[in-house]
Tab-separated table of C-alpha atoms in Angstrom:
chain	number	residue	atom	x	y	z
A	8	MET	CA	211.286	16.807	-194.539
A	9	ALA	CA	211.022	13.492	-192.812
A	10	LYS	CA	214.626	14.228	-191.755
A	11	LYS	CA	213.594	17.947	-190.162
A	12	TRP	CA	210.741	16.658	-188.481
A	13	PHE	CA	212.727	14.291	-186.389
A	14	SER	CA	214.885	16.650	-185.067
A	15	LEU	CA	212.405	18.671	-184.269
A	16	VAL	CA	210.771	16.122	-182.019
A	17	LEU	CA	214.087	14.943	-180.571
A	18	VAL	CA	214.537	18.878	-179.506
A	19	ILE	CA	211.819	19.010	-177.907
A	20	THR	CA	211.836	15.474	-176.143
A	21	VAL	CA	215.033	16.203	-174.957
A	22	VAL	CA	214.034	20.471	-173.474
A	23	SER	CA	210.791	18.071	-172.051
A	24	LEU	CA	213.402	15.426	-170.034
A	25	LEU	CA	215.901	18.857	-169.188
A	26	ALA	CA	212.839	20.618	-168.035
A	27	ALA	CA	211.295	17.511	-165.702
A	28	CYS	CA	214.998	16.975	-164.687
A	29	GLY	CA	214.752	20.812	-163.278
A	30	ASN	CA	210.976	21.006	-161.899
A	31	GLY	CA	211.261	21.688	-158.379
A	32	ALA	CA	214.891	23.620	-158.252
A	33	GLY	CA	214.325	26.342	-155.520
A	34	LYS	CA	216.459	29.554	-154.979
A	35	ASN	CA	219.925	28.927	-154.549
A	36	GLY	CA	219.778	25.110	-156.109
A	37	THR	CA	217.214	24.339	-153.072
A	38	THR	CA	214.496	22.216	-153.291
A	39	ASN	CA	211.181	23.241	-153.559
A	40	ASN	CA	208.399	20.793	-153.048
A	41	THR	CA	205.795	21.749	-155.091
A	42	GLY	CA	205.661	19.017	-157.736
A	43	GLY	CA	206.458	15.710	-156.859
A	44	ASN	CA	203.946	12.790	-155.601
A	45	THR	CA	200.734	14.613	-154.676
A	46	ALA	CA	199.703	11.623	-152.633
A	47	ALA	CA	203.215	11.283	-150.919
A	48	ASN	CA	202.406	14.760	-150.048
A	49	THR	CA	199.219	14.497	-148.337
A	50	SER	CA	199.953	11.427	-146.436
A	51	ALA	CA	203.165	13.480	-145.172
A	52	ALA	CA	200.816	16.230	-144.032
A	53	ASP	CA	198.268	14.086	-142.528
A	54	SER	CA	200.558	12.544	-139.908
A	55	TYR	CA	202.020	15.688	-139.443
A	56	PRO	CA	203.903	16.695	-137.203
A	57	GLU	CA	205.929	13.137	-136.165
A	58	LYS	CA	209.025	14.510	-134.527
A	59	ASN	CA	209.557	17.518	-131.890
A	60	ILE	CA	208.799	21.137	-133.499
A	61	GLU	CA	212.160	23.455	-132.433
A	62	PHE	CA	210.891	26.895	-131.854
A	63	ILE	CA	213.108	30.232	-132.750
A	64	VAL	CA	212.586	32.933	-130.040
A	65	PRO	CA	215.560	35.466	-131.846
A	66	PHE	CA	215.659	37.153	-128.923
A	67	SER	CA	217.234	36.444	-125.044
A	68	ALA	CA	214.723	34.694	-122.068
A	69	GLY	CA	212.323	37.211	-120.117
A	70	GLY	CA	211.202	39.079	-122.867
A	71	VAL	CA	207.909	40.527	-124.774
A	72	SER	CA	208.647	37.549	-127.599
A	73	ASP	CA	210.484	34.878	-124.987
A	74	ILE	CA	207.076	36.066	-123.482
A	75	LEU	CA	204.570	35.088	-125.922
A	76	THR	CA	206.271	32.064	-127.364
A	77	ARG	CA	206.068	30.666	-124.363
A	78	SER	CA	202.423	31.896	-123.804
A	79	PHE	CA	201.690	29.957	-127.281
A	80	VAL	CA	203.261	26.683	-126.503
A	81	GLU	CA	201.885	26.349	-123.123
A	82	ALA	CA	198.205	26.742	-125.361
A	83	ALA	CA	199.313	24.449	-127.537
A	84	THR	CA	199.106	21.000	-125.539
A	85	GLY	CA	196.682	18.840	-126.424
A	86	ILE	CA	195.543	21.129	-130.600
A	87	ILE	CA	199.712	20.512	-131.832
A	88	ASP	CA	200.274	16.980	-130.578
A	89	THR	CA	204.239	17.037	-129.808
A	90	THR	CA	206.740	18.405	-128.092
A	91	ILE	CA	207.900	21.784	-128.516
A	92	THR	CA	210.758	23.477	-127.458
A	93	VAL	CA	211.947	26.898	-127.172
A	94	LYS	CA	215.276	28.650	-128.117
A	95	ASN	CA	216.454	31.710	-127.572
A	96	VAL	CA	219.201	32.923	-130.528
A	97	ASN	CA	219.506	36.685	-129.132
A	98	GLY	CA	221.632	39.565	-131.614
A	99	GLY	CA	221.752	41.014	-133.646
A	100	SER	CA	218.347	42.939	-132.971
A	101	GLY	CA	217.165	39.619	-134.073
A	102	THR	CA	218.746	38.788	-137.122
A	103	VAL	CA	220.601	36.599	-135.496
A	104	GLY	CA	217.959	34.299	-135.249
A	105	ASN	CA	216.963	35.114	-138.111
A	106	TYR	CA	219.836	33.212	-139.476
A	107	GLU	CA	219.442	30.682	-137.834
A	108	LEU	CA	215.782	30.381	-139.473
A	109	VAL	CA	216.705	30.597	-142.574
A	110	ARG	CA	219.362	28.350	-142.577
A	111	ALA	CA	217.228	25.162	-141.060
A	112	LYS	CA	216.392	21.932	-142.691
A	113	PRO	CA	213.274	22.908	-144.249
A	114	ASP	CA	211.214	20.155	-143.342
A	115	GLY	CA	208.479	21.687	-141.305
A	116	TYR	CA	210.111	21.488	-137.454
A	117	THR	CA	211.829	24.824	-137.262
A	118	TRP	CA	210.179	27.685	-136.632
A	119	LEU	CA	210.552	31.102	-136.270
A	120	TRP	CA	208.781	33.485	-133.213
A	121	ALA	CA	209.338	37.245	-135.650
A	122	ALA	CA	208.486	40.583	-134.950
A	123	THR	CA	207.569	43.038	-137.809
A	124	GLY	CA	211.525	44.972	-137.102
A	125	HIS	CA	213.759	41.837	-137.757
A	126	LEU	CA	211.919	40.897	-140.024
A	127	SER	CA	211.960	43.953	-141.898
A	128	SER	CA	213.056	47.222	-140.675
A	129	ALA	CA	215.636	46.284	-139.070
A	130	LEU	CA	217.521	45.127	-142.727
A	131	HIS	CA	217.540	49.152	-143.573
A	132	ILE	CA	220.354	48.997	-140.898
A	133	THR	CA	221.862	45.778	-139.312
A	134	PRO	CA	224.111	44.004	-141.607
A	135	ALA	CA	222.406	40.633	-141.738
A	136	GLU	CA	222.966	37.519	-144.084
A	137	TYR	CA	219.800	36.788	-145.618
A	138	THR	CA	217.381	39.764	-147.106
A	139	MET	CA	213.663	39.106	-147.424
A	140	GLU	CA	213.447	36.724	-150.012
A	141	ASP	CA	214.769	34.140	-147.642
A	142	TYR	CA	211.954	32.920	-145.162
A	143	THR	CA	208.346	31.971	-145.520
A	144	ILE	CA	205.869	33.366	-143.414
A	145	VAL	CA	203.110	31.381	-142.088
A	146	ASN	CA	200.403	33.574	-140.644
A	147	LYS	CA	200.431	36.549	-138.183
A	148	ILE	CA	199.741	36.095	-134.631
A	149	GLY	CA	198.264	39.259	-133.896
A	150	ASP	CA	200.195	42.366	-132.575
A	151	MET	CA	201.713	44.762	-129.953
A	152	VAL	CA	199.968	48.079	-129.861
A	153	GLY	CA	201.926	51.300	-130.167
A	154	ILE	CA	199.756	54.237	-127.922
A	155	ILE	CA	200.333	57.754	-128.395
A	156	VAL	CA	199.791	59.396	-124.590
A	157	VAL	CA	199.879	62.405	-123.175
A	158	PRO	CA	200.113	63.624	-119.436
A	159	LYS	CA	196.382	63.882	-117.604
A	160	ASN	CA	196.997	67.938	-118.079
A	161	SER	CA	198.057	68.172	-121.230
A	162	PRO	CA	196.626	70.929	-123.460
A	163	PHE	CA	195.904	68.187	-126.154
A	164	GLN	CA	192.479	66.219	-125.672
A	165	THR	CA	193.076	65.050	-129.680
A	166	LEU	CA	195.724	63.560	-131.504
A	167	GLU	CA	194.740	66.372	-134.039
A	168	ASP	CA	195.488	68.925	-131.145
A	169	LEU	CA	199.035	67.163	-130.962
A	170	ILE	CA	199.279	68.004	-134.692
A	171	ASN	CA	197.955	71.194	-134.512
A	172	HIS	CA	200.664	72.397	-132.328
A	173	ALA	CA	203.511	70.394	-133.791
A	174	LYS	CA	203.188	72.723	-137.225
A	175	ALA	CA	202.655	75.929	-135.394
A	176	ASN	CA	205.906	75.255	-133.520
A	177	SER	CA	208.058	73.198	-136.008
A	178	GLY	CA	210.617	71.146	-133.592
A	179	GLU	CA	209.370	72.377	-130.399
A	180	LEU	CA	206.922	69.890	-129.330
A	181	THR	CA	209.228	66.442	-127.647
A	182	ILE	CA	207.341	63.386	-128.446
A	183	GLY	CA	209.448	60.084	-126.439
A	184	ASN	CA	210.547	56.942	-127.047
A	185	PRO	CA	211.569	53.612	-125.312
A	186	GLY	CA	214.572	53.677	-127.932
A	187	GLU	CA	215.784	55.097	-131.381
A	188	ALA	CA	215.261	51.866	-133.221
A	189	THR	CA	212.308	50.328	-131.511
A	190	VAL	CA	209.136	50.413	-134.263
A	191	VAL	CA	206.806	52.663	-131.749
A	192	ALA	CA	210.213	55.486	-132.413
A	193	MET	CA	209.889	54.617	-136.134
A	194	LEU	CA	206.113	55.035	-136.082
A	195	ALA	CA	206.588	58.658	-134.231
A	196	TYR	CA	208.717	59.678	-137.960
A	197	LEU	CA	205.872	57.548	-139.727
A	198	LEU	CA	203.030	60.228	-137.827
A	199	GLU	CA	206.047	62.733	-138.184
A	200	ASP	CA	205.930	62.413	-142.195
A	201	ARG	CA	202.546	61.762	-142.760
A	202	THR	CA	200.988	64.529	-141.090
A	203	GLU	CA	204.233	67.656	-142.571
A	204	ALA	CA	204.545	68.462	-137.729
A	205	THR	CA	207.717	68.201	-136.686
A	206	PHE	CA	208.781	66.992	-133.193
A	207	GLN	CA	211.704	66.802	-131.228
A	208	HIS	CA	212.468	62.918	-130.906
A	209	VAL	CA	213.263	62.174	-127.311
A	210	PRO	CA	214.878	58.340	-127.388
A	211	PHE	CA	214.810	56.905	-123.639
A	212	GLN	CA	216.779	53.667	-122.704
A	213	GLY	CA	213.433	51.626	-122.574
A	214	SER	CA	209.807	51.607	-121.700
A	215	GLY	CA	210.542	51.864	-117.970
A	216	GLU	CA	212.383	55.571	-118.484
A	217	LEU	CA	209.825	56.742	-120.595
A	218	LEU	CA	206.810	56.292	-118.428
A	219	PRO	CA	207.376	58.285	-115.878
A	220	ALA	CA	208.620	61.383	-118.036
A	221	VAL	CA	205.308	61.099	-119.813
A	222	LEU	CA	203.354	61.190	-116.143
A	223	GLY	CA	205.883	63.950	-114.997
A	224	GLY	CA	205.335	65.895	-118.559
A	225	HIS	CA	209.088	66.064	-118.653
A	226	VAL	CA	207.909	65.283	-122.671
A	227	ASP	CA	204.663	67.133	-123.730
A	228	ALA	CA	204.205	63.155	-125.307
A	229	GLY	CA	204.880	59.481	-125.288
A	230	ILE	CA	204.576	56.054	-128.021
A	231	MET	CA	204.801	53.012	-126.399
A	232	ASN	CA	203.270	49.609	-126.137
A	233	VAL	CA	198.849	49.823	-125.593
A	234	PRO	CA	199.928	47.106	-121.995
A	235	GLU	CA	202.318	49.272	-120.631
A	236	VAL	CA	199.968	52.302	-120.505
A	237	ALA	CA	196.245	50.657	-120.514
A	238	SER	CA	196.234	50.628	-115.860
A	239	GLN	CA	197.534	54.084	-116.554
A	240	VAL	CA	195.037	55.481	-119.383
A	241	ALA	CA	192.054	53.637	-117.369
A	242	ALA	CA	193.093	55.228	-113.848
A	243	GLY	CA	193.390	59.034	-115.277
A	244	GLU	CA	196.903	59.929	-115.102
A	245	LEU	CA	197.468	59.339	-119.003
A	246	ARG	CA	194.996	60.579	-121.703
A	247	ALA	CA	195.163	58.231	-124.694
A	248	LEU	CA	194.846	59.929	-128.169
A	249	ALA	CA	195.221	57.243	-130.444
A	250	VAL	CA	196.066	53.525	-130.677
A	251	LEU	CA	198.181	52.940	-133.645
A	252	SER	CA	196.456	49.624	-135.569
A	253	GLU	CA	193.831	49.300	-138.400
A	254	ASN	CA	191.226	47.941	-134.975
A	255	ARG	CA	190.703	49.479	-131.468
A	256	VAL	CA	191.903	47.079	-129.111
A	257	ASP	CA	190.431	45.208	-126.508
A	258	GLN	CA	192.338	47.017	-123.287
A	259	LEU	CA	191.308	50.601	-124.259
A	260	PRO	CA	188.397	50.118	-126.494
A	261	ASP	CA	187.476	53.703	-125.997
A	262	VAL	CA	190.646	54.848	-127.911
A	263	PRO	CA	190.076	56.235	-131.535
A	264	THR	CA	192.547	54.388	-133.869
A	265	ILE	CA	194.837	56.523	-136.117
A	266	SER	CA	193.299	56.615	-139.041
A	267	GLU	CA	189.650	58.053	-136.869
A	268	ALA	CA	192.133	60.380	-135.295
A	269	GLY	CA	192.591	61.478	-138.863
A	270	VAL	CA	195.773	60.288	-140.039
A	271	ASP	CA	195.871	57.441	-142.476
A	272	GLY	CA	199.602	55.237	-143.393
A	273	VAL	CA	200.630	54.699	-139.570
A	274	SER	CA	199.137	52.104	-138.492
A	275	GLY	CA	201.209	49.205	-137.185
A	276	GLY	CA	202.935	48.139	-134.323
A	277	ALA	CA	205.060	45.030	-132.719
A	278	GLY	CA	203.148	42.601	-135.580
A	279	HIS	CA	204.301	38.825	-134.682
A	280	PHE	CA	204.021	35.905	-137.120
A	281	ILE	CA	205.008	32.163	-137.515
A	282	VAL	CA	207.708	32.024	-139.783
A	283	ILE	CA	209.855	28.720	-141.480
A	284	PRO	CA	212.414	28.798	-144.290
A	285	ASN	CA	211.608	28.149	-147.402
A	286	ASN	CA	210.978	25.647	-149.645
A	287	VAL	CA	209.183	22.940	-146.802
A	288	ASP	CA	206.590	21.051	-149.010
A	289	PRO	CA	203.680	23.655	-148.847
A	290	ALA	CA	201.319	20.392	-148.018
A	291	ILE	CA	203.562	20.999	-143.897
A	292	VAL	CA	203.480	25.217	-144.648
A	293	ALA	CA	199.121	24.147	-144.492
A	294	LYS	CA	199.229	21.968	-141.376
A	295	ILE	CA	201.328	24.892	-139.640
A	296	ASP	CA	198.326	27.131	-140.409
A	297	GLU	CA	195.444	25.238	-139.748
A	298	LEU	CA	197.354	23.929	-136.292
A	299	THR	CA	198.940	27.216	-135.648
A	300	LYS	CA	195.547	28.986	-135.833
A	301	LYS	CA	193.211	26.421	-133.388
A	302	VAL	CA	196.204	27.654	-130.666
A	303	TYR	CA	195.349	30.961	-131.441
A	304	GLU	CA	191.802	30.468	-131.300
A	305	SER	CA	192.169	28.401	-128.905
A	306	ASP	CA	190.561	30.164	-124.882
A	307	LYS	CA	193.588	29.414	-122.889
A	308	PHE	CA	195.385	31.315	-125.922
A	309	LYS	CA	193.412	34.155	-125.828
A	310	GLU	CA	193.869	34.695	-121.729
A	311	LEU	CA	197.133	34.774	-122.461
A	312	MET	CA	197.029	36.870	-124.082
A	313	ALA	CA	194.590	39.109	-122.537
A	314	GLN	CA	196.453	39.384	-119.415
A	315	ALA	CA	200.341	39.982	-121.915
A	316	GLY	CA	197.320	42.835	-123.671
A	317	TYR	CA	198.259	41.442	-126.425
A	318	GLN	CA	195.900	42.132	-130.183
A	319	LEU	CA	194.483	38.713	-131.290
A	320	GLY	CA	194.879	39.509	-134.830
A	321	TYR	CA	195.395	36.245	-137.593
A	322	LYS	CA	196.107	37.350	-141.240
A	323	ASN	CA	197.532	34.513	-144.060
A	324	ALA	CA	199.782	34.166	-145.453
A	325	GLU	CA	199.395	36.341	-148.143
A	326	ASP	CA	198.628	39.693	-146.270
A	327	SER	CA	201.167	39.133	-143.554
A	328	ARG	CA	203.436	38.602	-146.264
A	329	ALA	CA	202.261	42.801	-147.956
A	330	GLU	CA	202.056	44.021	-144.387
A	331	VAL	CA	205.495	43.154	-144.123
A	332	GLU	CA	206.875	44.338	-147.253
A	333	ALA	CA	204.871	46.939	-147.020
A	334	TRP	CA	206.504	48.287	-143.355
A	335	TYR	CA	209.419	47.561	-144.821
A	336	GLN	CA	208.874	49.809	-147.575
A	337	ALA	CA	207.358	52.270	-145.043
A	338	THR	CA	210.845	52.584	-142.778
A	339	GLY	CA	213.257	52.505	-145.695
A	340	GLU	CA	211.719	55.820	-146.579
A	341	ILE	CA	212.450	57.126	-143.300
A	342	TYR	CA	215.878	55.783	-143.069
A	343	GLU	CA	217.013	57.398	-146.340
A	344	LYS	CA	215.291	60.949	-145.023
A	345	LEU	CA	217.472	60.318	-141.481
A	346	GLY	CA	220.363	59.065	-143.171
A	347	LYS	CA	220.431	55.993	-141.383
A	348	THR	CA	220.328	53.570	-143.827
A	349	LYS	CA	223.188	50.518	-144.251
């Protein structure tokens, strides 16, 4: 009996030692620093940042993401005590920049200004060397909110009017978008799906072409970003039927949200998030969240975002991840119906 008890104790000891040795092993053998010396982790976070931060923008210079990122860097002066260098990595609808982020050293000094599309929905149709599990979302900054507009002389006074007409006249109502792969184009397909209406989708080469088409009545409606049409709506040249967001937007506070207009499950847009590689020390992740949130709340950043027509809307890591996953699921179903999944 004593010999059996000795053998049992020996097995338990060996298993415990193996478990201790394996503590912190993450995906693909990488080290997930959730264990270890808590005091050392706290000390590293307290002194963070100790070197320059590289901020990847997965699109070319001069675009919306680039402008917003550089505005963040400008507002971060005096809040984040280090140099933040913007690096543009264009290609693959944002997936090339994402992949560079995924491969970066997990020390908290490489960030990505990420958008909803290339974080999730682009993965349905664009070959990429990563999945949604291969990055960590720190928080959400806000949205470039979508909006549905019609010409000023349009017979459609409300979104309900437009939807009812589309149902009664299947495939006749034309709705323009700035490009078939854009987030707002996907929102148009979602609107069609959720309401069981049928539109004739008309893709343009960017909003620069779409806007005059809507103003001139060459399409019945257009779906774009709020900043692109805010001045025309304010001047009465366009009529806004709904903003595609959970909350009303500051630039056009009188325009109802899509849910207020009677349609659920279509709110969204080009949301933006701070993303870092997996396996960064959790204490440093928390510090990045703390520092970036201070920038979002600064008067300087609010001023710059107001000028850009950007809708600030902080979300923590858990809520951000849930939003991105919900968009991935919803757009996957749409792409599958359209026969466009890779």
